[in-house]
Coordinates of C-alpha atoms in Angstrom, one line a residue:
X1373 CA 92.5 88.9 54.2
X1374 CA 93.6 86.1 55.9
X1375 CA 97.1 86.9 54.0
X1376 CA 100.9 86.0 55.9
X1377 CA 104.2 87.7 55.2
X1378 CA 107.3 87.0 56.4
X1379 CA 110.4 89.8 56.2
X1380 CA 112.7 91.4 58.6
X1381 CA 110.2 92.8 60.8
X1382 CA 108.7 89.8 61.9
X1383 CA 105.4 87.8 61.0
X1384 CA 102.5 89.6 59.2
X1385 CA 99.3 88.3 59.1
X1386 CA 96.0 89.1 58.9
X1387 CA 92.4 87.4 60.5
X1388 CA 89.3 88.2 62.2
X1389 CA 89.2 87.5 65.4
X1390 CA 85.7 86.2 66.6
X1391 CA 83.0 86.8 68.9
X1392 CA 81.0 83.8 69.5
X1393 CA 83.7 81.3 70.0
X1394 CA 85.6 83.5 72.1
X1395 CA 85.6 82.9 75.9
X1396 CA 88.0 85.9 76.6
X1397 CA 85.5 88.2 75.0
X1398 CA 82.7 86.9 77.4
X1399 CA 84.3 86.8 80.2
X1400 CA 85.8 90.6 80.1
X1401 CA 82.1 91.4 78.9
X1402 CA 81.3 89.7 81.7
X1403 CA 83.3 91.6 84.5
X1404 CA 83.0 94.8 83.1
X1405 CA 78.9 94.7 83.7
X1406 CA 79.5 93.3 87.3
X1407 CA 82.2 96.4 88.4
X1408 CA 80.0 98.9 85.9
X1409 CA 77.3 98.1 87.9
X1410 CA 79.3 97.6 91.1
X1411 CA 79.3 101.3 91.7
X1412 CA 75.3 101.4 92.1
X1413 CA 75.3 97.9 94.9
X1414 CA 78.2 100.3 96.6
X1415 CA 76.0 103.1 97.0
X1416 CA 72.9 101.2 98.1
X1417 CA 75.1 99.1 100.9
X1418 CA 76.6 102.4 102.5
X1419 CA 72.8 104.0 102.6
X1420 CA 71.7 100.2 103.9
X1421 CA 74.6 100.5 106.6
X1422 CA 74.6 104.4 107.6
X1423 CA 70.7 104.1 107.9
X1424 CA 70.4 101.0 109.5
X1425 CA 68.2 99.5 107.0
X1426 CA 70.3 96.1 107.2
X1427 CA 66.6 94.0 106.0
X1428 CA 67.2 95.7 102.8
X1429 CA 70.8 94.7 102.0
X1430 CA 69.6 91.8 99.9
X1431 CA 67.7 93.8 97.8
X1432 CA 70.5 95.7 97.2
X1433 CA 72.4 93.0 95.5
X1434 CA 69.4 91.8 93.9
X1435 CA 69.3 95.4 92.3
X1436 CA 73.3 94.8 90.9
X1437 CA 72.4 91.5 90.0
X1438 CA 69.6 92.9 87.4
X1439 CA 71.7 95.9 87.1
X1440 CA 74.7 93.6 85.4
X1441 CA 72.4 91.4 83.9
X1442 CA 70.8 94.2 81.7
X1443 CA 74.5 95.6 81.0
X1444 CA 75.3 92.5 79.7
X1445 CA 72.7 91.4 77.7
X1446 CA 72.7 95.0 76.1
X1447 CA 76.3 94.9 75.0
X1448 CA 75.5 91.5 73.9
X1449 CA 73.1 92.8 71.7
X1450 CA 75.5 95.5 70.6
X1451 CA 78.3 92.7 69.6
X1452 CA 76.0 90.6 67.9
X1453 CA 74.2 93.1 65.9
X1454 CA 77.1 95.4 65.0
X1455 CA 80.8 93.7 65.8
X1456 CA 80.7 90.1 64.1
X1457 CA 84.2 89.8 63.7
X1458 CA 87.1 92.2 64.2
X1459 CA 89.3 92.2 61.1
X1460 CA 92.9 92.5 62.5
X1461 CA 96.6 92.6 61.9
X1462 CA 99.5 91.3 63.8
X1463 CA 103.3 92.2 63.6
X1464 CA 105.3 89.6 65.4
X1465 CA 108.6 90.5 65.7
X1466 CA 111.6 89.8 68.5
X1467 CA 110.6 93.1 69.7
X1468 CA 107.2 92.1 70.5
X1469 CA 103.7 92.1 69.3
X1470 CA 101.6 95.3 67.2
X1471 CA 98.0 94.4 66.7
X1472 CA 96.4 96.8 64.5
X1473 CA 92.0 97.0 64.5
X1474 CA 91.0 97.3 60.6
X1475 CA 87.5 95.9 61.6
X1476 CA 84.7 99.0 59.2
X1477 CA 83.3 99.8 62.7
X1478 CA 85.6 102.3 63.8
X1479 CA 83.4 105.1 62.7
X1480 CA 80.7 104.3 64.2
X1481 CA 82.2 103.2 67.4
X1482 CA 83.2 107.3 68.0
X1483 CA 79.1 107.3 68.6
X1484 CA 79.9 105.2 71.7
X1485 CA 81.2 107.1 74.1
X1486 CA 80.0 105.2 76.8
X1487 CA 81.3 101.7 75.5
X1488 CA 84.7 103.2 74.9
X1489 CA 85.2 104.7 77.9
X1490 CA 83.9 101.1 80.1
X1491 CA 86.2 98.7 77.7
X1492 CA 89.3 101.5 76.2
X1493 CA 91.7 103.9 76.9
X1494 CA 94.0 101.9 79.7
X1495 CA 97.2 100.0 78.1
X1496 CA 97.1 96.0 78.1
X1497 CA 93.1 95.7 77.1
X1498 CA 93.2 93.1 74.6
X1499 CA 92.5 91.8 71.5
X1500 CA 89.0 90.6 72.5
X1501 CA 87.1 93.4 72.9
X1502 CA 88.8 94.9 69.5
X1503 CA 85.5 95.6 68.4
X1504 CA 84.7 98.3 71.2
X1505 CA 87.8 99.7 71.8
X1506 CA 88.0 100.3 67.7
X1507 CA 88.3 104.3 68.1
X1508 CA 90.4 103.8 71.5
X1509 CA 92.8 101.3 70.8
X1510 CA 93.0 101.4 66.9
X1511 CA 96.9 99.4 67.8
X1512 CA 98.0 98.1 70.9
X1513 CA 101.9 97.2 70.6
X1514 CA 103.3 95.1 73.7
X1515 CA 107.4 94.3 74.3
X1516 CA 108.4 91.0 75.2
X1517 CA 109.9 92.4 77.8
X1518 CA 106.1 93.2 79.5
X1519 CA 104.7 89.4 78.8
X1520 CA 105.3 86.8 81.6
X1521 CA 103.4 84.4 80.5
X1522 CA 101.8 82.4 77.3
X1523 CA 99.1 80.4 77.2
X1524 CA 97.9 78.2 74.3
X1525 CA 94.7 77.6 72.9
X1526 CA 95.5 75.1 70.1
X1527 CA 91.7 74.3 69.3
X1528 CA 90.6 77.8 68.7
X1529 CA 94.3 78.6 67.4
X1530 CA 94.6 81.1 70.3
X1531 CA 97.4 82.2 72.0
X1532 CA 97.1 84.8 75.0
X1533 CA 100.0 87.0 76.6
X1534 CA 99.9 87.9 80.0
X1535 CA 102.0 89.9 82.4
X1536 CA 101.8 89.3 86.0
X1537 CA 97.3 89.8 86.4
X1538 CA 95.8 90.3 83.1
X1539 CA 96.0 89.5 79.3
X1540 CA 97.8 92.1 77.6
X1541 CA 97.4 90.6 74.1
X1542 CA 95.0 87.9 72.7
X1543 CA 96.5 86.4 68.9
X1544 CA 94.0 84.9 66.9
X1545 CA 96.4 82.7 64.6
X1546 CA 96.2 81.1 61.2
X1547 CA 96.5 77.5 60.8
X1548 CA 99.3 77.7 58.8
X1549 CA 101.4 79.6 61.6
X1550 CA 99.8 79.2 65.0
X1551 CA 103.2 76.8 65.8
X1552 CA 105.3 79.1 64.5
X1553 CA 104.2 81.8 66.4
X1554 CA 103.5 79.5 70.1
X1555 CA 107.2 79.0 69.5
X1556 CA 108.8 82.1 69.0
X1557 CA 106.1 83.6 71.8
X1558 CA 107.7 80.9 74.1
X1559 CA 111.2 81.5 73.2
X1560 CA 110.9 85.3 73.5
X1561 CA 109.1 85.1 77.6
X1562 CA 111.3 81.7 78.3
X1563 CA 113.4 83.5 80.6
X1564 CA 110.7 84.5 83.1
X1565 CA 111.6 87.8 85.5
X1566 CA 111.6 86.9 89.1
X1567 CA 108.0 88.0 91.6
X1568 CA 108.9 91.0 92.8
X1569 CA 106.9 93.6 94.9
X1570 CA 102.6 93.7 94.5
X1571 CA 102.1 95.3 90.6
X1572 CA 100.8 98.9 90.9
X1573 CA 97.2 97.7 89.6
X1574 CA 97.0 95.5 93.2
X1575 CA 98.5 98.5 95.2
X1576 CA 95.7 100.4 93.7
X1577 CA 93.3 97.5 93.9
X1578 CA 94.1 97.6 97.8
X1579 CA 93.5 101.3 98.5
X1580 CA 90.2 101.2 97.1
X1581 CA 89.0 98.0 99.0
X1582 CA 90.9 99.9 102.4
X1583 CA 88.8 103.0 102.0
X1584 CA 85.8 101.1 100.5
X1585 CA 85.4 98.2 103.7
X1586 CA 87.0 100.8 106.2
X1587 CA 84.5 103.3 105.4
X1588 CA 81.8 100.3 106.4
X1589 CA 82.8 100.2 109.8
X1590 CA 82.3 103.4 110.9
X1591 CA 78.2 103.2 111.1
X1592 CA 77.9 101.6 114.2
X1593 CA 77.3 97.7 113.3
X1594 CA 76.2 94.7 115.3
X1595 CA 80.0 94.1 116.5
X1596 CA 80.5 97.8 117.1
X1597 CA 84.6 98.6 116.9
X1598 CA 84.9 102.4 117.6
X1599 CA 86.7 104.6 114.9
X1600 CA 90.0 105.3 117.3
X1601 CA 90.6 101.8 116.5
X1602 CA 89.3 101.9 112.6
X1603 CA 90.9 105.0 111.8
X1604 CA 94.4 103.6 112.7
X1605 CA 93.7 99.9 110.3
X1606 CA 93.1 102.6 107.5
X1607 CA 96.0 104.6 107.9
X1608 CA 98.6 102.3 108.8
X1609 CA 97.2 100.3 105.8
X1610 CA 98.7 102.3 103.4
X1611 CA 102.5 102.1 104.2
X1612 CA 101.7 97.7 104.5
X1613 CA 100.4 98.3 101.0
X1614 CA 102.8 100.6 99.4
X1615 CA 105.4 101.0 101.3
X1616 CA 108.8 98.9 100.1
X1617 CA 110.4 99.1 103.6
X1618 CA 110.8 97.9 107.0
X1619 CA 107.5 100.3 108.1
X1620 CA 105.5 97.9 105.8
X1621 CA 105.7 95.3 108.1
X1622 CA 105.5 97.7 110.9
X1623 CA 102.8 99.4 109.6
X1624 CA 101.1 95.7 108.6
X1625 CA 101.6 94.5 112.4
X1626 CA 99.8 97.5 113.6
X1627 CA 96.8 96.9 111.5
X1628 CA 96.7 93.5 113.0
X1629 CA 96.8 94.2 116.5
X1630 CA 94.7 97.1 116.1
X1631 CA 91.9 95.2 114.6
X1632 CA 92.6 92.5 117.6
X1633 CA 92.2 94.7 119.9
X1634 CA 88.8 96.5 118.9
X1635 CA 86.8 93.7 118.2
X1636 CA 88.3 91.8 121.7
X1637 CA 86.6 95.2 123.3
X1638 CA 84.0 95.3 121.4
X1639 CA 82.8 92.0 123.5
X1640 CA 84.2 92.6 126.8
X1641 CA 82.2 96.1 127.0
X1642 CA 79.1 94.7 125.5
X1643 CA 79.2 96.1 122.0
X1644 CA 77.7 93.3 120.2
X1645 CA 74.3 93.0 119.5
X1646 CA 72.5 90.9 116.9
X1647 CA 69.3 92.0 117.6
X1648 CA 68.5 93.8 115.1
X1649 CA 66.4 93.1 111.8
X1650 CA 69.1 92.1 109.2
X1651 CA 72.0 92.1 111.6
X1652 CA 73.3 89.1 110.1
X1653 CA 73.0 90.4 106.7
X1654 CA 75.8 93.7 108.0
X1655 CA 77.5 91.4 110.1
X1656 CA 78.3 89.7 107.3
X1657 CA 79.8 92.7 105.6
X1658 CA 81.5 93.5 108.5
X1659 CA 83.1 90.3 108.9
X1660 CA 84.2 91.0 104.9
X1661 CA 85.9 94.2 106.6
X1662 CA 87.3 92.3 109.6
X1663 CA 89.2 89.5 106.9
X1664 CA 90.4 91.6 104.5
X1665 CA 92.8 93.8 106.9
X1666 CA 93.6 90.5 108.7
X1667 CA 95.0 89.0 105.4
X1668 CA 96.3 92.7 104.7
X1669 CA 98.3 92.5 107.7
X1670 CA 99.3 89.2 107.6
X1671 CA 100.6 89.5 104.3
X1672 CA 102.6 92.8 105.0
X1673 CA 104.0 90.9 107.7
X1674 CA 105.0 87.4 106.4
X1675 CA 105.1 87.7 102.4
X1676 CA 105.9 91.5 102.6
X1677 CA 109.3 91.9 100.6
X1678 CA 111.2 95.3 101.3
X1679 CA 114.3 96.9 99.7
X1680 CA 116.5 97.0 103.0
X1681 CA 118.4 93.9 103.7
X1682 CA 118.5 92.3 106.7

């Protein structure tokens, strides 16, 4: 282990990439429990909201907060009793990068459905939670052409490759060639592409927050905006967000005057009340609602490229 070779496909090597000094690892273990466990604080908020039990809606985090807490520490426990070190092999090449998972676990990872299906099975995971994603992503290979950007880790001889939101691969180097390969990663994403249109993951990203914080203003809340004017910021929010054309910014300027325009009703015909127990506690996610299809519209209107030319 621990071997280089050097021929006309590139740079072989292999290593094991760690799990204690390894802040990617932690961080993805990290987010995973928090959206895993997401699913359970967005059930409890929409009964807190629809039933009118506002009081409760700390609770309700309190409840994800344990909820990701136990998550975590369990697939702590999992990574410290069972994946101390994923043995691993690169290929880098001017094509790109092939990482290969060698680490003796892969067997028994097929008796974890549940762990495989939370951290595998979507291209551009990386190299950090190779322990996991052993029967899922036995070899990951990413093009040159997909990485935007390199960051170096000299310390921990580390090098990560991103495209434009996440880490697509994470190279644990060897002494002996971590420069080598920080250059030719560098030489091969120097030429970076230009920022074009939102990535499909944020379009998708998007939708779900639309449905998810449009959804939240339909129970009537202490600034009460009537569905005719939430139904419209949910519909026209999907041409701001997808849509590569003119409508986008049509669509975004709707969404923005729409939104103006209920809540300015909403107080000149006495719909606001704050009377309640715990009406600052769903004011507050209504406020969340009210901010995120402002800065929808906003940015559909003023950062909004389209494909027609003026």
């Amino acid at each position: 282990m621990n071997g280089k070779q050097v021929d006309k496909e590139g740079i072989t090597f292999e290593t094991r990439i760690p799990v204690f000094n390894n802040p990617l690892l932690w961080r993805q273990l990290l987010i995973v429990s928090l959206l895993s466990s997401g699913f359970v604080l967005v059930l409890l908020l929409g009964l807190n909201l629809f039933e009118d039990n506002w009081e409760q809606i700390p609770k309700s985090f309190l409840v994800w907060v344990v909820l990701a807490g136990g998550m975590f520490s369990a697939f702590t426990v999992i990574l410290m009793l069972l994946f101390r070190g994923v043995v691993t092999r690169y290929t880098i090449s001017e094509k790109g990068v092939v990482q290969a998972t060698l680490t003796p676990y892969r067997k028994f990872a097929k008796k974890l459905p549940f762990l495989a299906l939370l951290f595998g099975g979507k291209q551009g995971m990386t190299a950090a939670g190779a322990g996991m994603l052993a029967q899922s992503r036995e070899v990951i290979f990413a093009p040159w052409k997909d990485i935007s950007l390199v960051e170096l880790y000299p310390s921990r001889m580390e090098i990560r490759l991103k495209n434009q939101w996440r880490t697509v691969i994470q190279i644990i180097c060897l002494p002996e060639n971590y420069r080598e390969i920080a250059e030719l990663a560098q030489k091969s994403v120097s030429i970076k592409p230009e920022k074009g249109p939102d990535s499909a993951f944020l379009q998708v990203v998007f939708t779900f927050l639309t449905l998810l914080l449009g959804i939240a203003l339909f129970p009537r809340l202490p600034i009460h905006v009537p569905g005719a004017f939430v139904i419209p910021m949910m519909v026209f929010a999907f041409p701001a967000i997808w849509s590569t054309t003119k409508f986008r910014k049509i669509s975004a300027a709707i969404i923005l005057i729409t939104l103006l325009a209920g809540v300015f009703l909403a107080f000149y015909f006495g719909e606001v009340d704050f009377s309640g127990e715990g009406a600052l506690y769903a004011a507050s996610i209504e406020f969340l609602s009210f901010a995120f299809f402002s800065a929808l519209a906003l940015r559909g209107i003023f950062l909004g490229k389209t494909a027609e030319k003026e």
